[in-house]
Amino acid sequence: QVQLVESGGGAVQAGGSLRLSCAASGIIFTINVMGWYRQAPGKQRELVATITSGGVTNCANSVKGRCTISRDSAKNTVYLQMNSLKPEDTAVYYCLVIADRDYWGLGTQVTVSS
């Protein structure tokens, strides 16, 4: 059974930092891409960052310069470090793992107060 366990969300003041983690288990196929999306109330889900199996990273323009994504392939875990958080970063953050198909986590809430 595939499981994506997300952690690290919570409430933080503007200017603060958070580190999200997502550990994937039960996926028997090669994991090609791991990443994070987010969805704010009333908005569509949007890309935050991705990292390939080769270590190529991509952060969305909205978080570029404040975002660091990394992965531990041995643990099938992806990390998202977000700095200088802004109220507009408030959203539910979802982990994505792309192997034989897309796998999504249940999401973790990040709330940034001004």
mmCIF file of N, CA and C in Angstrom:
data_model
loop_
_atom_site.group_PDB
_atom_site.id
_atom_site.type_symbol
_atom_site.label_atom_id
_atom_site.label_comp_id
_atom_site.label_asym_id
_atom_site.label_seq_id
_atom_site.Cartn_x
_atom_site.Cartn_y
_atom_site.Cartn_z
ATOM 1 N N GLN A 1 0.852 -1.195 0.000
ATOM 2 C CA GLN A 1 0.000 0.000 0.000
ATOM 3 C C GLN A 1 0.882 1.237 0.000
ATOM 4 N N VAL A 2 0.607 2.136 -0.939
ATOM 5 C CA VAL A 2 1.395 3.353 -1.062
ATOM 6 C C VAL A 2 0.966 4.357 0.008
ATOM 7 N N GLN A 3 1.959 4.930 0.646
ATOM 8 C CA GLN A 3 1.690 5.976 1.639
ATOM 9 C C GLN A 3 2.651 7.129 1.423
ATOM 10 N N LEU A 4 2.126 8.344 1.464
ATOM 11 C CA LEU A 4 2.934 9.556 1.474
ATOM 12 C C LEU A 4 2.631 10.264 2.794
ATOM 13 N N VAL A 5 3.623 10.352 3.634
ATOM 14 C CA VAL A 5 3.431 10.953 4.950
ATOM 15 C C VAL A 5 4.117 12.308 4.973
ATOM 16 N N GLU A 6 3.297 13.350 5.070
ATOM 17 C CA GLU A 6 3.806 14.724 5.083
ATOM 18 C C GLU A 6 3.904 15.217 6.522
ATOM 19 N N SER A 7 4.890 16.054 6.758
ATOM 20 C CA SER A 7 5.030 16.648 8.079
ATOM 21 C C SER A 7 5.722 17.998 7.959
ATOM 22 N N GLY A 8 5.620 18.780 9.024
ATOM 23 C CA GLY A 8 6.330 20.049 9.070
ATOM 24 C C GLY A 8 5.474 21.277 8.876
ATOM 25 N N GLY A 9 4.215 21.099 8.565
ATOM 26 C CA GLY A 9 3.346 22.260 8.412
ATOM 27 C C GLY A 9 3.024 22.895 9.750
ATOM 28 N N GLY A 10 2.382 24.033 9.697
ATOM 29 C CA GLY A 10 1.998 24.702 10.925
ATOM 30 C C GLY A 10 1.803 26.178 10.713
ATOM 31 N N ALA A 11 1.777 26.903 11.816
ATOM 32 C CA ALA A 11 1.582 28.346 11.785
ATOM 33 C C ALA A 11 2.909 29.046 12.046
ATOM 34 N N VAL A 12 3.162 30.065 11.275
ATOM 35 C CA VAL A 12 4.419 30.808 11.416
ATOM 36 C C VAL A 12 4.157 32.268 11.087
ATOM 37 N N GLN A 13 4.952 33.144 11.655
ATOM 38 C CA GLN A 13 4.816 34.565 11.349
ATOM 39 C C GLN A 13 5.554 34.903 10.060
ATOM 40 N N ALA A 14 5.092 35.944 9.425
ATOM 41 C CA ALA A 14 5.751 36.413 8.210
ATOM 42 C C ALA A 14 7.230 36.648 8.474
ATOM 43 N N GLY A 15 8.029 36.222 7.516
ATOM 44 C CA GLY A 15 9.474 36.329 7.656
ATOM 45 C C GLY A 15 10.115 35.085 8.223
ATOM 46 N N GLY A 16 9.296 34.187 8.729
ATOM 47 C CA GLY A 16 9.801 32.954 9.308
ATOM 48 C C GLY A 16 10.079 31.886 8.268
ATOM 49 N N SER A 17 10.414 30.706 8.767
ATOM 50 C CA SER A 17 10.774 29.592 7.894
ATOM 51 C C SER A 17 10.042 28.318 8.309
ATOM 52 N N LEU A 18 9.923 27.425 7.338
ATOM 53 C CA LEU A 18 9.346 26.112 7.597
ATOM 54 C C LEU A 18 10.089 25.090 6.760
ATOM 55 N N ARG A 19 10.119 23.876 7.271
ATOM 56 C CA ARG A 19 10.686 22.761 6.507
ATOM 57 C C ARG A 19 9.659 21.654 6.458
ATOM 58 N N LEU A 20 9.201 21.354 5.273
ATOM 59 C CA LEU A 20 8.239 20.282 5.077
ATOM 60 C C LEU A 20 8.971 19.018 4.639
ATOM 61 N N SER A 21 8.450 17.886 5.087
ATOM 62 C CA SER A 21 9.007 16.599 4.699
ATOM 63 C C SER A 21 7.892 15.716 4.155
ATOM 64 N N CYS A 22 8.246 14.856 3.243
ATOM 65 C CA CYS A 22 7.289 13.885 2.710
ATOM 66 C C CYS A 22 8.031 12.579 2.490
ATOM 67 N N ALA A 23 7.606 11.552 3.221
ATOM 68 C CA ALA A 23 8.219 10.236 3.095
ATOM 69 C C ALA A 23 7.268 9.306 2.352
ATOM 70 N N ALA A 24 7.759 8.733 1.274
ATOM 71 C CA ALA A 24 6.946 7.829 0.468
ATOM 72 C C ALA A 24 7.332 6.388 0.757
ATOM 73 N N SER A 25 6.314 5.548 0.869
ATOM 74 C CA SER A 25 6.563 4.128 1.082
ATOM 75 C C SER A 25 5.591 3.308 0.243
ATOM 76 N N GLY A 26 5.976 2.079 -0.056
ATOM 77 C CA GLY A 26 5.091 1.185 -0.782
ATOM 78 C C GLY A 26 5.102 1.342 -2.288
ATOM 79 N N ILE A 27 5.979 2.238 -2.806
ATOM 80 C CA ILE A 27 6.046 2.433 -4.261
ATOM 81 C C ILE A 27 7.135 1.520 -4.811
ATOM 82 N N ILE A 28 6.753 0.561 -5.650
ATOM 83 C CA ILE A 28 7.716 -0.429 -6.121
ATOM 84 C C ILE A 28 8.399 -0.007 -7.414
ATOM 85 N N PHE A 29 7.879 1.016 -8.069
ATOM 86 C CA PHE A 29 8.485 1.494 -9.303
ATOM 87 C C PHE A 29 9.498 2.595 -8.997
ATOM 88 N N THR A 30 10.364 2.861 -9.949
ATOM 89 C CA THR A 30 11.351 3.919 -9.783
ATOM 90 C C THR A 30 10.653 5.269 -9.658
ATOM 91 N N ILE A 31 11.058 6.020 -8.648
ATOM 92 C CA ILE A 31 10.513 7.364 -8.458
ATOM 93 C C ILE A 31 11.323 8.327 -9.308
ATOM 94 N N ASN A 32 10.654 8.993 -10.215
ATOM 95 C CA ASN A 32 11.334 9.906 -11.128
ATOM 96 C C ASN A 32 11.383 11.335 -10.589
ATOM 97 N N VAL A 33 10.245 11.791 -10.114
ATOM 98 C CA VAL A 33 10.141 13.172 -9.653
ATOM 99 C C VAL A 33 9.428 13.197 -8.308
ATOM 100 N N MET A 34 9.921 14.051 -7.439
ATOM 101 C CA MET A 34 9.236 14.339 -6.179
ATOM 102 C C MET A 34 9.057 15.837 -6.097
ATOM 103 N N GLY A 35 7.988 16.254 -5.454
ATOM 104 C CA GLY A 35 7.790 17.692 -5.392
ATOM 105 C C GLY A 35 6.654 18.102 -4.490
ATOM 106 N N TRP A 36 6.371 19.384 -4.558
ATOM 107 C CA TRP A 36 5.343 19.989 -3.719
ATOM 108 C C TRP A 36 4.464 20.908 -4.567
ATOM 109 N N TYR A 37 3.189 20.828 -4.314
ATOM 110 C CA TYR A 37 2.211 21.763 -4.840
ATOM 111 C C TYR A 37 1.506 22.391 -3.643
ATOM 112 N N ARG A 38 0.773 23.455 -3.896
ATOM 113 C CA ARG A 38 -0.014 24.061 -2.828
ATOM 114 C C ARG A 38 -1.331 24.574 -3.380
ATOM 115 N N GLN A 39 -2.287 24.680 -2.482
ATOM 116 C CA GLN A 39 -3.594 25.196 -2.855
ATOM 117 C C GLN A 39 -4.108 26.097 -1.758
ATOM 118 N N ALA A 40 -4.296 27.342 -2.108
ATOM 119 C CA ALA A 40 -4.857 28.322 -1.187
ATOM 120 C C ALA A 40 -6.374 28.327 -1.351
ATOM 121 N N PRO A 41 -7.096 28.778 -0.340
ATOM 122 C CA PRO A 41 -8.568 28.801 -0.432
ATOM 123 C C PRO A 41 -9.038 29.582 -1.648
ATOM 124 N N GLY A 42 -9.915 28.978 -2.424
ATOM 125 C CA GLY A 42 -10.479 29.647 -3.588
ATOM 126 C C GLY A 42 -9.574 29.699 -4.792
ATOM 127 N N LYS A 43 -8.406 29.077 -4.708
ATOM 128 C CA LYS A 43 -7.454 29.109 -5.821
ATOM 129 C C LYS A 43 -7.156 27.702 -6.304
ATOM 130 N N GLN A 44 -6.601 27.620 -7.506
ATOM 131 C CA GLN A 44 -6.210 26.328 -8.053
ATOM 132 C C GLN A 44 -4.911 25.853 -7.418
ATOM 133 N N ARG A 45 -4.744 24.552 -7.451
ATOM 134 C CA ARG A 45 -3.496 23.983 -6.972
ATOM 135 C C ARG A 45 -2.366 24.435 -7.890
ATOM 136 N N GLU A 46 -1.250 24.833 -7.300
ATOM 137 C CA GLU A 46 -0.141 25.335 -8.101
ATOM 138 C C GLU A 46 1.172 24.696 -7.684
ATOM 139 N N LEU A 47 2.079 24.648 -8.642
ATOM 140 C CA LEU A 47 3.397 24.093 -8.396
ATOM 141 C C LEU A 47 4.184 24.964 -7.421
ATOM 142 N N VAL A 48 4.880 24.323 -6.500
ATOM 143 C CA VAL A 48 5.831 25.035 -5.646
ATOM 144 C C VAL A 48 7.255 24.672 -6.068
ATOM 145 N N ALA A 49 7.552 23.383 -6.053
ATOM 146 C CA ALA A 49 8.912 22.970 -6.406
ATOM 147 C C ALA A 49 8.939 21.491 -6.748
ATOM 148 N N THR A 50 9.911 21.107 -7.586
ATOM 149 C CA THR A 50 10.117 19.712 -7.917
ATOM 150 C C THR A 50 11.599 19.391 -7.941
ATOM 151 N N ILE A 51 11.892 18.108 -7.796
ATOM 152 C CA ILE A 51 13.272 17.626 -7.909
ATOM 153 C C ILE A 51 13.240 16.280 -8.598
ATOM 154 N N THR A 52 14.110 16.108 -9.582
ATOM 155 C CA THR A 52 14.146 14.854 -10.325
ATOM 156 C C THR A 52 15.065 13.851 -9.640
ATOM 157 N N SER A 53 15.039 12.643 -10.163
ATOM 158 C CA SER A 53 15.913 11.604 -9.621
ATOM 159 C C SER A 53 17.380 11.963 -9.829
ATOM 160 N N GLY A 54 17.639 12.800 -10.809
ATOM 161 C CA GLY A 54 19.013 13.238 -11.058
ATOM 162 C C GLY A 54 19.410 14.469 -10.285
ATOM 163 N N GLY A 55 18.488 14.972 -9.476
ATOM 164 C CA GLY A 55 18.809 16.118 -8.631
ATOM 165 C C GLY A 55 18.540 17.472 -9.254
ATOM 166 N N VAL A 56 17.884 17.484 -10.401
ATOM 167 C CA VAL A 56 17.544 18.769 -11.020
ATOM 168 C C VAL A 56 16.348 19.362 -10.291
ATOM 169 N N THR A 57 16.500 20.589 -9.846
ATOM 170 C CA THR A 57 15.455 21.224 -9.055
ATOM 171 C C THR A 57 14.790 22.358 -9.815
ATOM 172 N N ASN A 58 13.568 22.631 -9.399
ATOM 173 C CA ASN A 58 12.821 23.737 -9.990
ATOM 174 C C ASN A 58 11.918 24.319 -8.923
ATOM 175 N N CYS A 59 12.011 25.626 -8.716
ATOM 176 C CA CYS A 59 11.109 26.323 -7.806
ATOM 177 C C CYS A 59 10.274 27.301 -8.615
ATOM 178 N N ALA A 60 9.007 27.377 -8.293
ATOM 179 C CA ALA A 60 8.124 28.297 -8.995
ATOM 180 C C ALA A 60 8.591 29.731 -8.803
ATOM 181 N N ASN A 61 8.249 30.567 -9.754
ATOM 182 C CA ASN A 61 8.658 31.969 -9.676
ATOM 183 C C ASN A 61 8.175 32.639 -8.393
ATOM 184 N N SER A 62 7.001 32.236 -7.924
ATOM 185 C CA SER A 62 6.415 32.851 -6.737
ATOM 186 C C SER A 62 7.236 32.587 -5.473
ATOM 187 N N VAL A 63 8.062 31.563 -5.493
ATOM 188 C CA VAL A 63 8.854 31.218 -4.296
ATOM 189 C C VAL A 63 10.346 31.191 -4.583
ATOM 190 N N LYS A 64 10.732 31.525 -5.808
ATOM 191 C CA LYS A 64 12.143 31.458 -6.175
ATOM 192 C C LYS A 64 12.946 32.407 -5.292
ATOM 193 N N GLY A 65 14.076 31.896 -4.836
ATOM 194 C CA GLY A 65 14.909 32.679 -3.932
ATOM 195 C C GLY A 65 14.585 32.441 -2.469
ATOM 196 N N ARG A 66 13.432 31.833 -2.229
ATOM 197 C CA ARG A 66 13.012 31.519 -0.845
ATOM 198 C C ARG A 66 12.822 30.026 -0.647
ATOM 199 N N CYS A 67 13.050 29.276 -1.684
ATOM 200 C CA CYS A 67 12.692 27.860 -1.724
ATOM 201 C C CYS A 67 13.923 27.003 -1.953
ATOM 202 N N THR A 68 14.043 25.939 -1.178
ATOM 203 C CA THR A 68 15.066 24.931 -1.426
ATOM 204 C C THR A 68 14.403 23.575 -1.322
ATOM 205 N N ILE A 69 14.504 22.791 -2.387
ATOM 206 C CA ILE A 69 13.958 21.440 -2.374
ATOM 207 C C ILE A 69 15.106 20.455 -2.464
ATOM 208 N N SER A 70 14.987 19.387 -1.705
ATOM 209 C CA SER A 70 16.021 18.353 -1.698
ATOM 210 C C SER A 70 15.355 17.002 -1.475
ATOM 211 N N ARG A 71 16.118 15.947 -1.709
ATOM 212 C CA ARG A 71 15.547 14.617 -1.506
ATOM 213 C C ARG A 71 16.616 13.660 -1.008
ATOM 214 N N ASP A 72 16.150 12.678 -0.262
ATOM 215 C CA ASP A 72 16.975 11.571 0.167
ATOM 216 C C ASP A 72 16.421 10.346 -0.542
ATOM 217 N N SER A 73 17.055 9.978 -1.629
ATOM 218 C CA SER A 73 16.531 8.895 -2.455
ATOM 219 C C SER A 73 16.515 7.566 -1.714
ATOM 220 N N ALA A 74 17.474 7.371 -0.832
ATOM 221 C CA ALA A 74 17.519 6.110 -0.078
ATOM 222 C C ALA A 74 16.305 5.969 0.831
ATOM 223 N N LYS A 75 15.766 7.104 1.259
ATOM 224 C CA LYS A 75 14.617 7.093 2.161
ATOM 225 C C LYS A 75 13.324 7.463 1.431
ATOM 226 N N ASN A 76 13.414 7.689 0.119
ATOM 227 C CA ASN A 76 12.232 8.132 -0.641
ATOM 228 C C ASN A 76 11.548 9.310 0.049
ATOM 229 N N THR A 77 12.358 10.266 0.453
ATOM 230 C CA THR A 77 11.851 11.415 1.182
ATOM 231 C C THR A 77 12.256 12.698 0.471
ATOM 232 N N VAL A 78 11.311 13.618 0.397
ATOM 233 C CA VAL A 78 11.579 14.922 -0.199
ATOM 234 C C VAL A 78 11.349 15.996 0.855
ATOM 235 N N TYR A 79 12.188 17.023 0.808
ATOM 236 C CA TYR A 79 12.129 18.110 1.774
ATOM 237 C C TYR A 79 11.917 19.430 1.040
ATOM 238 N N LEU A 80 11.167 20.307 1.671
ATOM 239 C CA LEU A 80 10.977 21.654 1.141
ATOM 240 C C LEU A 80 11.277 22.644 2.248
ATOM 241 N N GLN A 81 12.304 23.430 2.045
ATOM 242 C CA GLN A 81 12.652 24.497 2.971
ATOM 243 C C GLN A 81 12.142 25.804 2.381
ATOM 244 N N MET A 82 11.321 26.501 3.134
ATOM 245 C CA MET A 82 10.777 27.786 2.695
ATOM 246 C C MET A 82 11.195 28.849 3.701
ATOM 247 N N ASN A 83 11.822 29.897 3.200
ATOM 248 C CA ASN A 83 12.280 31.002 4.044
ATOM 249 C C ASN A 83 11.528 32.281 3.683
ATOM 250 N N SER A 84 11.686 33.259 4.535
ATOM 251 C CA SER A 84 11.055 34.571 4.310
ATOM 252 C C SER A 84 9.592 34.400 3.925
ATOM 253 N N LEU A 85 8.891 33.630 4.712
ATOM 254 C CA LEU A 85 7.504 33.319 4.386
ATOM 255 C C LEU A 85 6.634 34.563 4.404
ATOM 256 N N LYS A 86 5.644 34.555 3.506
ATOM 257 C CA LYS A 86 4.715 35.670 3.363
ATOM 258 C C LYS A 86 3.296 35.167 3.610
ATOM 259 N N PRO A 87 2.395 36.068 3.985
ATOM 260 C CA PRO A 87 0.998 35.623 4.170
ATOM 261 C C PRO A 87 0.432 34.922 2.928
ATOM 262 N N GLU A 88 0.871 35.326 1.756
ATOM 263 C CA GLU A 88 0.358 34.689 0.535
ATOM 264 C C GLU A 88 0.903 33.281 0.323
ATOM 265 N N ASP A 89 1.806 32.852 1.174
ATOM 266 C CA ASP A 89 2.255 31.457 1.133
ATOM 267 C C ASP A 89 1.296 30.535 1.882
ATOM 268 N N THR A 90 0.323 31.129 2.553
ATOM 269 C CA THR A 90 -0.658 30.326 3.279
ATOM 270 C C THR A 90 -1.422 29.429 2.316
ATOM 271 N N ALA A 91 -1.414 28.143 2.599
ATOM 272 C CA ALA A 91 -2.053 27.172 1.715
ATOM 273 C C ALA A 91 -1.932 25.786 2.330
ATOM 274 N N VAL A 92 -2.617 24.848 1.723
ATOM 275 C CA VAL A 92 -2.364 23.445 2.012
ATOM 276 C C VAL A 92 -1.300 22.979 1.024
ATOM 277 N N TYR A 93 -0.236 22.412 1.555
ATOM 278 C CA TYR A 93 0.878 21.957 0.731
ATOM 279 C C TYR A 93 0.770 20.442 0.536
ATOM 280 N N TYR A 94 0.826 20.035 -0.737
ATOM 281 C CA TYR A 94 0.667 18.629 -1.089
ATOM 282 C C TYR A 94 1.965 18.077 -1.668
ATOM 283 N N CYS A 95 2.315 16.922 -1.203
ATOM 284 C CA CYS A 95 3.469 16.202 -1.736
ATOM 285 C C CYS A 95 3.053 15.438 -2.990
ATOM 286 N N LEU A 96 3.910 15.443 -3.984
ATOM 287 C CA LEU A 96 3.687 14.709 -5.218
ATOM 288 C C LEU A 96 4.876 13.803 -5.480
ATOM 289 N N VAL A 97 4.581 12.565 -5.810
ATOM 290 C CA VAL A 97 5.608 11.608 -6.208
ATOM 291 C C VAL A 97 5.197 11.024 -7.552
ATOM 292 N N ILE A 98 6.091 11.107 -8.536
ATOM 293 C CA ILE A 98 5.814 10.576 -9.869
ATOM 294 C C ILE A 98 6.669 9.340 -10.097
ATOM 295 N N ALA A 99 6.004 8.209 -10.221
ATOM 296 C CA ALA A 99 6.693 6.947 -10.513
ATOM 297 C C ALA A 99 5.982 6.329 -11.722
ATOM 298 N N ASP A 100 5.274 5.237 -11.507
ATOM 299 C CA ASP A 100 4.471 4.660 -12.590
ATOM 300 C C ASP A 100 3.254 5.538 -12.862
ATOM 301 N N ARG A 101 2.881 6.316 -11.884
ATOM 302 C CA ARG A 101 1.806 7.301 -11.986
ATOM 303 C C ARG A 101 2.042 8.361 -10.929
ATOM 304 N N ASP A 102 1.141 9.324 -10.863
ATOM 305 C CA ASP A 102 1.244 10.369 -9.851
ATOM 306 C C ASP A 102 0.637 9.889 -8.543
ATOM 307 N N TYR A 103 1.371 10.126 -7.477
ATOM 308 C CA TYR A 103 0.864 9.852 -6.140
ATOM 309 C C TYR A 103 0.836 11.175 -5.374
ATOM 310 N N TRP A 104 -0.263 11.402 -4.665
ATOM 311 C CA TRP A 104 -0.435 12.646 -3.918
ATOM 312 C C TRP A 104 -0.577 12.359 -2.430
ATOM 313 N N GLY A 105 0.008 13.232 -1.628
ATOM 314 C CA GLY A 105 -0.217 13.183 -0.195
ATOM 315 C C GLY A 105 -1.538 13.847 0.152
ATOM 316 N N LEU A 106 -1.900 13.747 1.415
ATOM 317 C CA LEU A 106 -3.172 14.314 1.877
ATOM 318 C C LEU A 106 -3.077 15.813 2.136
ATOM 319 N N GLY A 107 -1.858 16.317 2.229
ATOM 320 C CA GLY A 107 -1.678 17.749 2.426
ATOM 321 C C GLY A 107 -1.370 18.113 3.857
ATOM 322 N N THR A 108 -0.617 19.198 3.999
ATOM 323 C CA THR A 108 -0.308 19.748 5.315
ATOM 324 C C THR A 108 -0.521 21.253 5.263
ATOM 325 N N GLN A 109 -1.186 21.771 6.262
ATOM 326 C CA GLN A 109 -1.547 23.189 6.271
ATOM 327 C C GLN A 109 -0.351 24.049 6.689
ATOM 328 N N VAL A 110 -0.122 25.097 5.924
ATOM 329 C CA VAL A 110 0.856 26.122 6.289
ATOM 330 C C VAL A 110 0.110 27.450 6.378
ATOM 331 N N THR A 111 0.203 28.085 7.535
ATOM 332 C CA THR A 111 -0.473 29.366 7.751
ATOM 333 C C THR A 111 0.562 30.403 8.151
ATOM 334 N N VAL A 112 0.645 31.465 7.375
ATOM 335 C CA VAL A 112 1.604 32.534 7.637
ATOM 336 C C VAL A 112 0.830 33.784 8.031
ATOM 337 N N SER A 113 1.091 34.270 9.211
ATOM 338 C CA SER A 113 0.386 35.457 9.707
ATOM 339 C C SER A 113 1.278 36.682 9.574
ATOM 340 N N SER A 114 0.616 37.802 9.342
ATOM 341 C CA SER A 114 1.386 39.053 9.166
ATOM 342 C C SER A 114 1.629 39.738 10.497
#
